[in-house]
CSV table of C-alpha atoms and ligand atoms in Angstrom, one decimal:
chain,number,residue,atom,x,y,z
A,4,MET,CA,-0.2,0.3,-0.1
A,5,ASP,CA,2.8,2.7,-0.7
A,6,THR,CA,0.3,5.4,-2.1
A,7,ILE,CA,-1.6,4.9,1.1
A,8,GLN,CA,1.5,5.6,3.2
A,9,LYS,CA,2.6,8.4,0.2
A,10,LEU,CA,-0.2,10.2,1.4
A,11,ASN,CA,-0.4,9.9,4.8
A,12,GLU,CA,4.1,11.1,4.3
A,13,GLU,CA,2.5,14.1,2.6
A,14,PRO,CA,1.2,17.2,5.2
A,15,VAL,CA,-0.1,19.6,1.9
A,16,PHE,CA,-3.1,16.7,0.8
A,17,TRP,CA,-4.3,17.2,3.9
A,18,ASN,CA,-4.3,20.5,4.8
A,19,ASN,CA,-5.7,20.6,1.2
A,20,PHE,CA,-8.3,17.8,2.4
A,21,LYS,CA,-9.1,19.9,5.6
A,22,VAL,CA,-9.8,22.6,3.8
A,23,HIS,CA,-12.8,20.7,1.3
A,24,ILE,CA,-13.8,19.7,4.4
A,25,GLY,CA,-14.3,22.8,6.1
A,26,LEU,CA,-16.6,24.4,3.4
A,27,ARG,CA,-18.7,21.7,3.3
A,28,ARG,CA,-19.2,21.3,7.1
A,29,LEU,CA,-19.6,25.4,6.2
A,30,GLY,CA,-22.2,24.7,3.2
A,31,GLU,CA,-24.0,22.1,5.8
A,32,CYS,CA,-24.7,25.0,8.3
A,33,LEU,CA,-25.9,28.2,5.1
A,34,GLU,CA,-28.4,26.2,3.8
A,35,PRO,CA,-30.9,25.6,6.5
A,36,PHE,CA,-29.8,30.0,7.6
A,37,ILE,CA,-30.3,30.8,3.8
A,38,ASP,CA,-33.4,28.4,2.6
A,39,GLU,CA,-35.1,31.0,5.8
A,40,GLU,CA,-33.9,34.0,5.0
A,41,ILE,CA,-34.7,33.3,1.2
A,42,THR,CA,-38.1,32.7,1.7
A,43,VAL,CA,-38.3,36.2,3.7
A,44,PHE,CA,-37.3,37.5,1.4
A,45,HIS,CA,-39.3,36.1,-1.5
A,46,ASP,CA,-42.9,36.5,0.9
A,47,GLY,CA,-41.9,40.4,0.9
A,48,MET,CA,-41.0,40.2,-3.1
A,49,LYS,CA,-44.8,38.6,-3.3
A,50,GLN,CA,-46.1,41.6,-1.1
A,51,GLN,CA,-44.1,43.9,-3.7
A,52,CYS,CA,-45.2,42.8,-7.0
A,53,GLY,CA,-48.1,40.1,-5.9
A,54,SER,CA,-48.3,36.6,-5.7
A,55,ALA,CA,-50.2,36.7,-9.2
A,56,ARG,CA,-49.1,34.2,-12.3
A,57,CYS,CA,-47.8,34.4,-15.0
A,58,GLU,CA,-50.0,33.5,-17.5
A,59,LYS,CA,-48.0,33.5,-21.0
A,60,LYS,CA,-45.0,31.1,-19.7
A,61,CYS,CA,-42.4,34.0,-20.3
A,62,GLU,CA,-39.0,32.0,-20.8
A,63,PHE,CA,-35.7,33.0,-21.8
A,64,SER,CA,-35.5,30.5,-25.0
A,65,ASN,CA,-35.2,33.6,-27.6
A,66,TRP,CA,-33.3,36.2,-25.8
A,67,TYR,CA,-29.1,36.4,-24.6
A,68,SER,CA,-28.1,39.6,-22.7
A,69,THR,CA,-26.0,41.7,-24.7
A,70,CYS,CA,-24.8,45.5,-23.8
A,71,ASN,CA,-27.8,47.2,-25.8
A,72,GLN,CA,-30.2,44.8,-24.7
A,73,PRO,CA,-29.1,43.9,-20.8
A,74,ILE,CA,-32.2,43.7,-19.2
A,75,PRO,CA,-35.0,41.3,-20.1
A,76,PRO,CA,-38.1,42.8,-22.1
A,77,PHE,CA,-41.7,41.1,-21.0
A,78,ASP,CA,-44.6,41.6,-22.9
A,79,CYS,CA,-46.3,40.5,-19.3
A,80,GLU,CA,-47.2,42.8,-16.7
A,81,VAL,CA,-45.9,40.0,-13.7
A,82,CYS,CA,-43.1,38.9,-15.5
A,83,THR,CA,-42.1,42.8,-15.6
A,84,ALA,CA,-43.0,43.9,-12.1
A,85,TRP,CA,-40.9,40.8,-11.1
A,86,ARG,CA,-38.1,41.5,-13.1
A,87,ASP,CA,-37.8,44.8,-11.4
A,88,ALA,CA,-38.4,44.5,-8.7
A,89,ILE,CA,-35.1,41.5,-8.4
A,90,LEU,CA,-33.1,44.2,-9.8
A,91,THR,CA,-33.3,46.4,-7.4
A,92,HIS,CA,-32.3,44.1,-5.1
A,93,HIS,CA,-29.5,43.4,-7.3
A,94,SER,CA,-26.3,44.8,-5.5
A,95,ASN,CA,-24.3,45.1,-8.8
A,96,GLN,CA,-27.0,46.1,-11.3
A,97,ASN,CA,-24.8,47.3,-13.7
A,98,GLY,CA,-22.8,44.3,-14.4
A,99,LYS,CA,-24.3,41.1,-15.8
A,100,VAL,CA,-26.6,39.7,-13.7
A,101,MET,CA,-27.7,36.1,-14.9
A,102,TRP,CA,-31.4,36.2,-15.8
A,103,THR,CA,-31.0,32.8,-17.8
A,104,ASN,CA,-30.2,31.3,-15.1
A,105,SER,CA,-34.4,30.9,-13.8
A,106,LYS,CA,-37.8,30.8,-15.3
A,107,PRO,CA,-39.5,34.0,-15.4
A,108,HIS,CA,-43.3,32.7,-15.0
A,109,LEU,CA,-42.3,30.5,-11.8
A,110,TRP,CA,-40.8,34.2,-10.4
A,111,SER,CA,-44.2,34.3,-8.5
A,112,GLN,CA,-44.2,31.3,-7.3
A,113,ASP,CA,-40.8,29.7,-6.6
A,114,LYS,CA,-38.5,31.2,-4.3
A,115,TRP,CA,-35.5,29.5,-6.1
A,116,GLN,CA,-36.1,30.3,-9.6
A,117,VAL,CA,-35.9,34.2,-8.1
A,118,ALA,CA,-32.8,33.3,-5.8
A,119,LYS,CA,-30.7,31.8,-8.9
A,120,VAL,CA,-31.1,35.4,-10.5
A,121,TYR,CA,-28.6,36.6,-7.7
A,122,MET,CA,-26.3,33.1,-8.2
A,123,SER,CA,-23.6,33.1,-10.5
A,124,ASN,CA,-23.9,31.3,-14.1
A,125,GLY,CA,-25.0,27.1,-14.7
A,126,HIS,CA,-27.5,27.1,-12.5
A,127,LYS,CA,-30.1,26.5,-15.4
A,128,ASN,CA,-31.5,23.0,-14.3
A,129,HIS,CA,-30.9,23.5,-10.1
A,130,ASN,CA,-34.1,23.7,-8.6
A,131,SER,CA,-33.9,22.8,-5.3
A,132,LEU,CA,-31.6,24.1,-2.3
A,133,GLY,CA,-29.5,20.9,-2.2
A,134,ASP,CA,-28.4,21.8,-6.0
A,135,PHE,CA,-26.2,25.0,-5.4
A,136,ASP,CA,-23.2,24.3,-4.1
A,137,ILE,CA,-21.4,27.2,-1.5
A,138,ALA,CA,-20.1,29.3,-4.1
A,139,ALA,CA,-23.9,29.8,-5.7
A,140,LEU,CA,-25.0,30.5,-1.9
A,141,LEU,CA,-22.0,32.3,-1.3
A,142,CYS,CA,-22.6,34.4,-4.6
A,143,LEU,CA,-26.2,34.6,-4.1
A,144,MET,CA,-25.1,36.0,-0.5
A,145,ASN,CA,-22.7,38.3,-1.9
A,146,GLN,CA,-25.7,39.9,-4.9
A,147,CYS,CA,-28.3,39.9,-2.8
A,148,LYS,CA,-29.8,42.7,-0.8
A,149,HIS,CA,-31.3,41.2,1.3
A,150,PHE,CA,-28.5,40.0,3.0
A,151,GLU,CA,-26.1,43.2,3.4
A,152,LYS,CA,-28.4,43.6,7.0
A,153,PHE,CA,-26.0,40.6,8.2
A,154,LYS,CA,-22.5,42.7,6.9
A,155,LEU,CA,-21.3,39.9,5.2
A,156,ARG,CA,-20.4,41.4,1.6
A,157,GLY,CA,-16.6,41.3,2.3
A,158,LEU,CA,-16.3,38.2,4.0
A,159,CYS,CA,-18.7,36.4,1.2
A,160,GLU,CA,-15.9,37.3,-1.7
A,161,GLU,CA,-13.4,35.9,0.5
A,162,VAL,CA,-14.2,32.7,1.4
A,163,SER,CA,-15.4,32.3,-2.4
A,164,PHE,CA,-11.7,33.5,-2.8
A,165,VAL,CA,-10.9,29.9,-0.6
A,166,ARG,CA,-12.8,27.7,-2.7
A,167,ASN,CA,-12.2,28.8,-6.3
A,168,SER,CA,-8.1,28.4,-4.7
A,169,ILE,CA,-8.8,25.3,-3.1
A,170,MET,CA,-10.6,24.2,-7.0
A,171,HIS,CA,-8.1,24.9,-8.9
A,172,SER,CA,-4.7,24.1,-6.5
A,173,PRO,CA,-2.5,22.3,-8.6
A,174,ASN,CA,-1.8,18.5,-7.3
A,175,TYR,CA,-4.3,18.8,-4.9
A,176,GLN,CA,-1.7,20.0,-2.5
A,177,LEU,CA,-2.4,23.4,0.1
A,178,LYS,CA,0.7,24.4,2.1
A,179,LYS,CA,0.5,24.8,5.9
A,180,LYS,CA,0.5,28.7,6.0
A,181,ASP,CA,-2.2,28.4,3.7
A,182,LEU,CA,-4.5,26.2,5.0
A,183,ASP,CA,-3.7,28.9,8.1
A,184,ASN,CA,-4.6,31.5,6.2
A,185,TYR,CA,-8.1,30.3,4.6
A,186,MET,CA,-9.6,28.4,7.3
A,187,LYS,CA,-9.1,31.7,9.4
A,188,ARG,CA,-11.4,33.1,6.6
A,189,ILE,CA,-14.2,30.9,7.2
A,190,ARG,CA,-14.2,30.9,10.5
A,191,ASP,CA,-13.9,35.1,10.0
A,192,LEU,CA,-17.6,34.3,8.1
A,193,CYS,CA,-18.5,32.0,10.9
A,194,LYS,CA,-18.5,34.5,13.9
A,195,VAL,CA,-20.4,36.8,12.0
A,196,LEU,CA,-23.1,34.5,10.8
A,197,ALA,CA,-22.9,33.4,14.7
A,198,LYS,CA,-24.7,36.9,16.0
A,199,HIS,CA,-27.1,35.9,13.6
A,200,HIS,CA,-28.2,31.9,13.3
A,201,PRO,CA,-28.3,29.3,16.2
A,202,ASN,CA,-26.8,27.1,13.4
A,203,PHE,CA,-23.2,28.6,13.1
A,204,GLY,CA,-23.1,29.2,17.7
A,205,SER,CA,-19.8,26.4,17.1
A,206,LEU,CA,-19.3,26.1,13.5
A,207,SER,CA,-16.0,28.8,14.1
A,208,ARG,CA,-15.0,26.2,16.9
A,209,GLU,CA,-15.4,23.0,14.6
A,210,ILE,CA,-13.3,24.4,11.5
A,211,ASP,CA,-10.0,25.8,14.2
A,212,GLU,CA,-10.7,21.8,15.0
A,213,ILE,CA,-10.6,20.6,11.6
A,214,GLN,CA,-7.9,22.8,11.0
A,215,HIS,CA,-5.7,21.1,13.1
A,216,LEU,CA,-6.7,17.3,12.7
A,217,ASP,CA,-4.1,14.4,12.9
A,218,LEU,CA,-5.7,12.6,9.8
A,219,ILE,CA,-4.6,9.8,9.0
A,220,LEU,CA,-5.6,7.2,5.4
A,221,PHE,CA,-6.4,4.1,6.7
A,222,ALA,CA,-7.7,1.5,4.4
A,223,ARG,CA,-9.9,-1.1,5.8
A,224,ASP,CA,-8.1,-5.2,5.7
A,225,ASN,CA,-11.0,-7.6,4.4
A,226,GLN,CA,-8.6,-10.0,6.6
A,227,ALA,CA,-9.7,-8.5,9.5
A,228,GLN,CA,-11.9,-11.2,11.1
A,229,ASN,CA,-13.9,-9.4,13.0
A,230,LYS,CA,-14.5,-5.5,14.1
A,231,GLU,CA,-12.4,-5.8,17.3
A,232,GLU,CA,-9.7,-7.5,15.4
A,233,LEU,CA,-10.0,-4.3,12.3
A,234,GLU,CA,-9.8,-1.8,15.8
A,235,ASP,CA,-7.2,-3.7,17.3
A,236,LYS,CA,-5.0,-1.8,13.3
A,237,LEU,CA,-6.5,1.2,13.1
A,238,VAL,CA,-5.2,1.8,16.9
A,239,ALA,CA,-1.9,0.2,15.3
A,240,ALA,CA,-1.7,2.1,12.3
A,241,LEU,CA,-2.4,5.3,14.1
A,242,GLU,CA,-0.1,4.9,16.9
A,243,ALA,CA,3.4,4.1,13.8
A,244,ASN,CA,1.4,7.2,11.9
A,245,ARG,CA,2.3,9.1,15.4
A,246,LYS,CA,5.4,8.2,15.7
A,247,ALA,CA,6.9,9.0,13.0
A,248,LYS,CA,5.2,12.5,13.1
A,249,LYS,CA,6.8,12.2,16.4
A,250,THR,CA,10.5,11.8,14.7
A,251,GLU,CA,9.4,14.5,12.3
A,252,ASP,CA,8.9,16.9,15.0
A,253,LEU,CA,11.7,16.0,16.2
A,254,LEU,CA,14.0,16.3,13.2
A,255,ARG,CA,12.8,19.2,12.8
A,256,ARG,CA,13.8,20.4,16.7
A,257,LYS,CA,17.1,19.9,15.9
A,258,VAL,CA,17.8,21.3,11.7
A,259,LYS,CA,15.9,24.0,13.6
A,260,LYS,CA,18.7,24.3,16.2
A,261,LEU,CA,21.2,23.8,13.8
A,262,GLU,CA,20.0,26.7,11.6
A,263,LYS,CA,20.0,29.1,14.5
A,264,THR,CA,23.8,27.9,15.5
A,265,LEU,CA,24.9,28.5,11.9
A,266,SER,CA,23.8,31.5,12.3
A,267,GLU,CA,24.6,32.7,15.5
A,268,ARG,CA,27.7,31.8,14.2
A,269,ASP,CA,27.9,33.7,10.9
A,270,GLU,CA,26.9,36.7,13.0
A,271,GLU,CA,30.7,35.7,14.9
A,272,ILE,CA,32.7,35.6,12.2
A,273,LYS,CA,30.7,38.6,10.7
A,274,THR,CA,32.4,40.6,14.1
A,275,LEU,CA,35.7,39.0,13.6
A,276,ARG,CA,35.9,39.7,10.5
A,277,PHE,CA,35.0,43.3,11.1
A,278,SER,CA,37.4,43.8,13.8
A,279,CYS,CA,40.4,42.2,12.4
A,280,LYS,CA,40.1,44.5,9.2
A,281,GLU,CA,40.2,47.5,11.8
A,282,LYS,CA,43.3,45.8,13.5
A,283,LEU,CA,45.1,45.0,9.8
A,284,LYS,CA,44.4,49.3,9.5
A,285,ALA,CA,45.5,50.7,12.3
A,286,VAL,CA,48.6,48.0,11.8
A,287,LYS,CA,48.7,49.3,8.0
A,288,GLN,CA,49.2,53.4,9.4
A,289,GLU,CA,51.8,52.4,11.7
A,290,VAL,CA,54.2,51.1,9.3
A,291,ILE,CA,53.4,53.6,6.3
A,292,ASP,CA,53.9,56.6,9.7
A,293,ASP,CA,57.0,54.0,10.5
A,294,ILE,CA,58.7,54.1,6.8
A,295,GLY,CA,57.6,57.9,6.5
A,296,THR,CA,60.2,58.7,9.4
A,297,MET,CA,62.5,56.4,8.1
A,298,VAL,CA,62.5,57.8,5.1
A,299,VAL,CA,63.2,61.4,6.5
A,300,LYS,CA,66.0,60.3,8.7
A,301,ILE,CA,68.0,58.9,5.7
A,302,GLY,CA,67.1,61.5,3.6
A,303,LYS,CA,68.5,63.8,6.6
A,304,LYS,CA,71.6,62.1,7.3
A,305,VAL,CA,72.1,61.4,3.1
A,306,LEU,CA,72.0,65.2,3.0
A,307,GLN,CA,74.6,65.7,5.9
A,308,GLU,CA,77.2,63.4,4.1
A,309,PHE,CA,76.5,65.1,1.3
A,310,LEU,CA,76.9,68.9,2.5
A,311,GLN,CA,80.3,66.9,3.9
A,312,GLU,CA,81.3,65.8,0.7
A,313,ALA,CA,80.9,69.4,-0.8
A,314,ILE,CA,82.4,71.7,1.8
A,315,LYS,CA,84.7,69.0,1.6
A,316,VAL,CA,85.6,70.3,-2.5
A,317,ILE,CA,84.4,73.6,-1.9
A,318,LEU,CA,87.7,74.0,1.3
A,319,ALA,CA,90.2,72.2,-1.0
A,320,LYS,CA,89.4,74.6,-4.1
A,321,ILE,CA,89.9,77.5,-1.8
A,322,GLU,CA,92.8,75.5,-0.2
A,323,LYS,CA,94.1,75.6,-3.6
A,324,PHE,CA,93.3,79.0,-5.0
A,325,LEU,CA,94.6,80.2,-1.9
A,326,GLY,CA,98.0,77.9,-1.9
A,327,GLU,CA,98.6,79.7,-5.9
A,328,ARG,CA,98.1,83.3,-4.4
A,329,ALA,CA,99.7,82.7,-1.4
A,330,GLN,CA,103.2,84.6,-0.8
A,331,PRO,CA,106.3,82.4,0.0
A,332,LYS,CA,107.6,84.3,3.5
A,333,ILE,CA,104.0,84.1,4.5
A,334,SER,CA,102.7,81.2,5.5
A,335,VAL,CA,98.9,80.6,6.8
A,336,GLY,CA,97.3,78.0,6.6
A,337,VAL,CA,94.2,77.5,5.2
A,338,SER,CA,92.0,76.6,8.7
A,339,ASP,CA,93.5,79.4,9.7
A,340,TYR,CA,91.2,81.6,6.2
A,341,VAL,CA,88.3,79.2,6.8
A,342,GLN,CA,88.1,79.7,10.7
A,343,VAL,CA,88.0,83.1,10.3
A,344,VAL,CA,85.9,83.4,6.3
A,345,LEU,CA,83.8,80.4,7.2
A,346,PRO,CA,80.9,79.7,9.6
A,347,ASP,CA,81.7,76.8,11.5
A,348,TRP,CA,80.1,74.2,9.8
A,349,SER,CA,81.3,71.5,11.7
A,350,CYS,CA,78.9,72.7,14.5
A,351,CYS,CA,75.3,71.8,11.8
A,352,TRP,CA,76.6,68.4,10.6
A,353,ASN,CA,77.2,67.3,13.9
A,354,SER,CA,74.5,68.6,15.7
B,1,LIG,ZN1,-44.7,36.7,-17.2
């Protein structure tokens, strides 16, 4: 039974299924509520338009809604009066009104023929409450002004969105976050309806329970000899499923813990990297400063040596010059001239 095992291991499949159950429960509670309200609405319409029957058997067989003729014409006073009253109570008069869902000649006699005008397309052959799906009921509450007093419009649209999303979900799967979101939308509608009808009293709590159900698919074992044996097998299967889920939860928690540790380490590495970068920057600046100082010192030393050499050359030239012009009887040392004429160079380069 690989298929069953596979389905039991796919929460996304059960999430989708849970929304179906939630919508089904909502539909079951909506039916008696809508039956009562449409009766009240139709009775009010009868007081306004009268209970007279249509004698001309008016039909829509030769009429289709067009831009030039969005409202069906009648050469029958009964159907004309009902048509106008029905349109007055439509919340989307300028949009597409589903006249062709209904049989006009039955408007004064059959409340569902009136109600169908407020539904979506496709209910021409549906004639009683049990024929309408939840999408039709939500559309009816959304488009018939009789329901405005319950302040449901936005909420009905929200649940219609849920229904459409579920019907078109790929592979019948639904993510956990979508399950939570969809069930909340259903609960929100239930909470408001609970103020107006006892049917919805505990529905919100029930929807919450459905959302958190621990479901398992179990194939009936034909080899089970009796009810007790079948029950034993079911209990064993539930236990096995519970253990598998426990292991899965444990693993999920471990993965989460690891992710947290990794994230913390990542932060530490980031801080360390920043600190190293700053230190490196400081060391670099220190080295640049030292090199600068050294260059200055070397420069000074080179300059001193250069000056010493230059002075030596100048002195030699002076000595030579003086030597050539010196009186032979007068003996004056070059150093004496230097001491008289030149400043004390030795002080300059020795300091
Ligand atoms: Zn008629």
